[in-house]
XYZ file of C-alpha atoms in Angstrom:
335
model
C 0.000 0.000 0.000
C 1.581 3.316 -1.077
C 1.318 5.052 2.317
C 3.663 7.816 1.139
C 0.793 9.075 -1.028
C -1.415 9.747 1.994
C 0.189 13.109 2.727
C -0.515 14.644 -0.731
C -4.151 13.545 -0.444
C -4.492 15.053 3.014
C -2.705 18.201 1.845
C -5.262 18.653 -0.934
C -8.114 17.942 1.474
C -6.924 20.456 4.066
C -6.271 23.145 1.450
C -9.733 22.680 -0.045
C -11.434 22.748 3.347
C -9.539 25.836 4.522
C -10.112 27.576 1.200
C -13.819 26.750 1.169
C -14.429 27.917 4.733
C -12.441 31.126 4.132
C -14.512 31.875 1.039
C -17.738 31.302 2.958
C -16.591 33.734 5.643
C -15.620 36.408 3.099
C -17.773 36.128 -0.041
C -16.824 39.682 -1.026
C -13.238 38.526 -1.543
C -14.531 35.839 -3.915
C -16.458 38.423 -5.942
C -13.392 40.641 -6.164
C -11.196 37.709 -7.163
C -13.519 36.735 -10.016
C -13.242 40.255 -11.392
C -9.532 40.805 -10.785
C -8.569 37.406 -12.200
C -10.778 38.078 -15.224
C -12.618 34.781 -14.860
C -14.452 33.999 -18.140
C -17.864 35.674 -18.238
C -19.694 32.346 -18.461
C -18.319 31.353 -15.041
C -19.078 34.622 -13.229
C -22.720 33.901 -12.472
C -23.522 34.677 -8.803
C -24.743 31.101 -8.269
C -21.378 29.725 -9.411
C -19.481 32.138 -7.180
C -21.559 31.151 -4.156
C -21.318 27.438 -4.979
C -17.503 27.437 -5.288
C -16.706 27.253 -1.538
C -19.208 24.425 -1.056
C -17.661 22.550 -3.978
C -14.227 22.908 -2.386
C -15.489 21.694 0.996
C -17.244 18.726 -0.615
C -14.109 17.766 -2.536
C -12.011 18.039 0.629
C -14.294 15.740 2.603
C -14.630 13.311 -0.305
C -10.848 13.044 -0.688
C -10.591 11.759 2.873
C -13.502 9.324 2.651
C -13.119 7.959 -0.891
C -11.302 4.752 -1.818
C -10.273 3.216 -5.135
C -12.412 4.296 -8.097
C -14.274 6.875 -5.997
C -10.930 8.444 -5.067
C -9.937 8.422 -8.742
C -13.037 10.494 -9.544
C -12.637 13.051 -6.759
C -8.869 13.314 -7.314
C -9.468 13.927 -11.023
C -11.996 16.657 -10.196
C -9.559 18.203 -7.724
C -6.775 18.063 -10.289
C -9.004 19.804 -12.831
C -9.911 22.516 -10.325
C -6.285 23.121 -9.349
C -5.239 23.234 -13.020
C -7.911 25.892 -13.629
C -6.621 27.890 -10.652
C -3.057 27.552 -11.968
C -4.103 28.818 -15.390
C -5.787 31.850 -13.820
C -2.811 32.837 -11.647
C -0.261 32.313 -14.440
C -2.324 34.612 -16.615
C -2.710 37.089 -13.739
C 1.019 37.505 -13.102
C 1.400 38.533 -16.747
C -1.128 41.353 -16.400
C 0.270 44.898 -16.379
C -1.346 45.697 -13.017
C -1.005 43.787 -9.758
C -3.870 41.389 -9.096
C -5.488 40.118 -5.877
C -6.837 36.594 -6.016
C -8.592 36.045 -2.683
C -7.882 32.336 -3.177
C -8.294 31.752 0.556
C -10.835 34.476 1.200
C -9.260 37.059 3.489
C -6.537 34.679 4.673
C -2.897 35.191 3.815
C -1.348 37.377 1.150
C -4.003 37.961 -1.505
C -1.565 39.269 -4.117
C -0.889 37.104 -7.140
C 2.886 36.729 -7.510
C 5.390 34.132 -8.644
C 5.000 32.553 -5.203
C 1.303 32.056 -5.946
C 2.190 30.272 -9.182
C 4.641 27.907 -7.445
C 2.093 27.241 -4.695
C -0.485 26.238 -7.282
C 2.037 24.069 -9.118
C 2.638 22.233 -5.826
C -1.111 21.785 -5.404
C -1.435 20.377 -8.925
C 1.357 17.913 -8.144
C -0.381 16.912 -4.901
C -3.641 16.334 -6.748
C -1.834 14.185 -9.317
C -0.352 12.061 -6.518
C -3.839 11.769 -4.989
C -5.013 10.390 -8.303
C -2.160 7.876 -8.176
C -3.341 6.688 -4.750
C -6.825 6.157 -6.110
C -5.502 4.225 -9.097
C -3.654 1.927 -6.681
C -7.044 0.941 -5.252
C -6.420 2.462 -1.841
C -7.585 5.541 0.026
C -6.929 7.516 3.193
C -9.385 5.730 5.494
C -8.627 2.331 3.955
C -4.899 2.842 4.524
C -5.406 3.958 8.123
C -7.593 0.969 8.897
C -5.155 -1.384 7.203
C -2.110 -0.010 9.025
C -2.959 1.604 12.407
C 0.674 2.682 12.862
C 0.055 5.382 10.256
C -2.018 7.292 12.814
C 1.140 8.133 14.745
C 2.870 9.298 11.565
C -0.073 11.540 10.694
C -0.266 12.932 14.223
C 3.395 13.976 14.208
C 2.980 15.484 10.737
C -0.027 17.481 11.993
C 1.967 18.649 15.021
C 4.814 19.803 12.782
C 2.348 21.671 10.555
C 0.731 23.333 13.593
C 4.099 24.461 14.967
C 5.080 25.839 11.550
C 1.794 27.728 11.262
C 2.138 29.233 14.744
C 5.747 30.253 14.103
C 4.828 31.937 10.824
C 1.616 33.520 12.132
C 1.545 37.285 11.912
C -1.586 39.283 12.801
C -2.827 41.799 10.268
C -2.333 45.363 11.354
C -5.415 47.563 11.349
C -5.774 50.049 8.524
C -4.623 53.535 9.541
C -7.533 55.976 9.776
C -7.315 59.761 10.067
C -9.538 62.806 10.473
C -11.160 65.377 8.204
C -12.678 68.716 9.128
C -12.914 67.575 12.739
C -14.625 64.313 11.762
C -12.785 61.260 13.009
C -13.463 57.734 11.720
C -11.588 55.026 13.537
C -8.245 55.113 15.311
C -5.830 57.916 14.437
C -2.173 57.158 13.644
C -0.030 59.002 16.173
C 3.658 59.553 16.839
C 5.525 58.778 20.050
C 4.137 61.952 21.634
C 0.572 61.062 20.773
C 0.276 63.716 18.074
C -1.758 63.038 14.946
C 0.251 61.937 11.911
C -1.282 63.077 8.605
C -1.303 60.398 5.894
C -1.280 61.876 2.369
C -3.734 60.321 -0.058
C -2.118 58.584 -3.029
C -1.824 60.568 -6.228
C -4.697 59.285 -8.332
C -6.376 60.148 -11.603
C -9.899 59.228 -12.582
C -12.265 59.955 -15.458
C -15.551 61.822 -15.285
C -18.665 60.877 -17.224
C -17.490 62.893 -20.220
C -14.191 61.018 -20.270
C -12.214 64.034 -19.006
C -9.357 63.552 -16.544
C -10.127 64.150 -12.863
C -7.233 64.947 -10.534
C -8.207 64.251 -6.937
C -5.671 66.776 -5.691
C -7.701 69.491 -7.427
C -11.086 68.245 -6.250
C -10.552 67.549 -2.557
C -9.625 71.097 -1.384
C -13.219 72.156 -2.045
C -14.802 69.269 -0.113
C -13.981 65.991 1.548
C -14.542 63.097 -0.850
C -15.851 59.614 -0.132
C -14.841 57.288 -2.959
C -16.808 54.048 -3.224
C -15.134 51.590 -5.586
C -17.622 49.401 -7.426
C -17.582 46.971 -10.318
C -20.761 46.185 -12.284
C -19.604 42.554 -12.529
C -19.422 42.173 -8.736
C -22.362 40.698 -6.843
C -21.536 42.505 -3.587
C -21.226 45.781 -5.495
C -24.782 45.296 -6.717
C -25.847 45.295 -3.062
C -24.008 48.557 -2.324
C -24.913 50.483 -5.473
C -28.555 51.334 -4.571
C -27.410 53.265 -1.484
C -24.959 55.614 -3.211
C -27.511 58.298 -4.109
C -28.917 58.364 -0.566
C -25.434 58.510 0.919
C -24.671 61.465 -1.319
C -27.524 63.350 0.343
C -26.975 62.117 3.890
C -23.241 62.859 4.024
C -23.316 66.429 2.710
C -21.054 68.423 2.703
C -18.901 65.363 1.947
C -18.901 64.624 -1.785
C -19.743 60.995 -2.538
C -18.513 59.438 -5.774
C -19.035 55.900 -7.035
C -15.785 54.957 -8.770
C -16.638 52.340 -11.384
C -14.177 49.837 -12.852
C -15.477 50.465 -16.383
C -15.037 53.107 -19.078
C -17.404 56.128 -19.000
C -19.141 54.919 -22.168
C -20.297 51.804 -20.310
C -22.336 53.742 -17.734
C -25.558 53.786 -19.749
C -25.422 50.030 -20.316
C -24.485 49.106 -16.752
C -25.639 51.449 -13.988
C -27.299 54.521 -15.591
C -28.941 55.387 -12.252
C -25.503 56.496 -11.008
C -25.320 59.251 -13.613
C -24.089 62.431 -11.948
C -22.449 60.462 -9.112
C -19.912 58.384 -11.018
C -16.230 58.601 -11.742
C -14.339 55.900 -13.585
C -11.198 53.840 -13.027
C -11.338 51.356 -15.948
C -7.895 49.869 -15.318
C -8.199 49.788 -11.532
C -5.096 51.957 -11.052
C -6.660 54.299 -8.470
C -8.366 51.421 -6.678
C -5.083 49.620 -6.173
C -3.320 52.851 -5.182
C -5.788 53.211 -2.305
C -5.635 49.505 -1.437
C -9.343 48.974 -2.056
C -11.218 45.937 -3.294
C -14.654 46.097 -4.902
C -16.718 47.066 -3.103
C -14.383 49.271 -1.122
C -14.321 52.814 0.199
C -11.894 55.504 1.271
C -12.411 59.021 2.639
C -10.130 61.897 1.620
C -10.077 65.155 3.552
C -9.862 68.718 2.301
C -6.208 68.750 3.350
C -5.414 65.999 0.842
C -4.868 63.423 3.573
C -6.673 60.149 4.119
C -9.556 60.670 6.501
C -10.776 57.099 6.722
C -10.256 53.666 5.246
C -9.615 51.896 3.100
C -12.364 49.437 3.986
C -13.354 46.473 1.839
C -16.521 44.409 1.539
C -20.190 45.372 1.354
C -20.789 45.208 5.107
C -17.586 47.110 5.941
C -18.454 49.857 3.441
C -21.949 50.242 4.898
C -20.620 50.402 8.460
C -17.960 52.885 7.346
C -20.593 55.199 5.857
C -22.704 54.919 9.009
C -19.691 55.891 11.093
C -18.973 58.918 8.911
C -22.629 60.004 9.142
C -22.595 59.654 12.929
C -19.430 61.721 13.237
C -20.851 64.395 10.942
C -24.006 64.604 13.082
C -21.902 64.872 16.234
C -19.763 67.593 14.679
C -22.908 69.508 13.633
C -24.367 69.333 17.149
C -21.172 70.480 18.852
C -20.637 73.163 16.191
């Protein structure tokens, strides 16, 4: 019995389970990944995006339980899935702009780099070895029942993996948030003396509805600007979009702009109801400069500094807007 092939099978199973659970916990990251990775249009349907994490979880469980021909089937499906992921990331690293994949939801480094490619190559190899175990007529549970001593080997391997994960663990630092016109959203970055540290907004250029260039540095001195990054191909963005017009009224004097990841000419065929509220970032350059996903939001003050964010995800954007509105009401009362 080829017991050496148990580890690749379990590796695939664990990766699929972790990936599936992470995607369930952060569906917005999945939506963003489908757009950023330029997944073929036929595979972008919301039902497919929502089914993907459940498919991964099912494959992970099946890999552990299946034996013989059943393992051949699930290993072949896993191999096909990992090959598709590899194709997407190889194509992504060749794109002119950096791409986030959200392969594990919000876990880990979401950037697609050469490391991502090598990781996916290793996963493809593991899936191929899982297929080899199935072709041998064995399986994980069958092997463990046949040779109980393998339990000790697996336990020590799991311990080693846990120690490695704990050693490499690094908590994600909170996004720095600043203030604008006396309105504070979140925790301010401060120096050793506790004084506020201004954080300049990135230099960014957008397009208006006429296709003319918009320089944020020329717009923000007149009013604080809340930029809400949206993509018409993103399911979570569809949930945020209907609130933009109301936010524009509620947050006055803050200027609210929906920054769309399409060309201005596409407005009438996508979201015409945002006419008068939309700017455009068709190549995603400004979005990446601010570190936003779609949906995502960032607040820029009249001093040209960041006044809040970036925040990512439909729920985070909504909570961010609520916080800004609350601070504006408090500032109005005290003023």
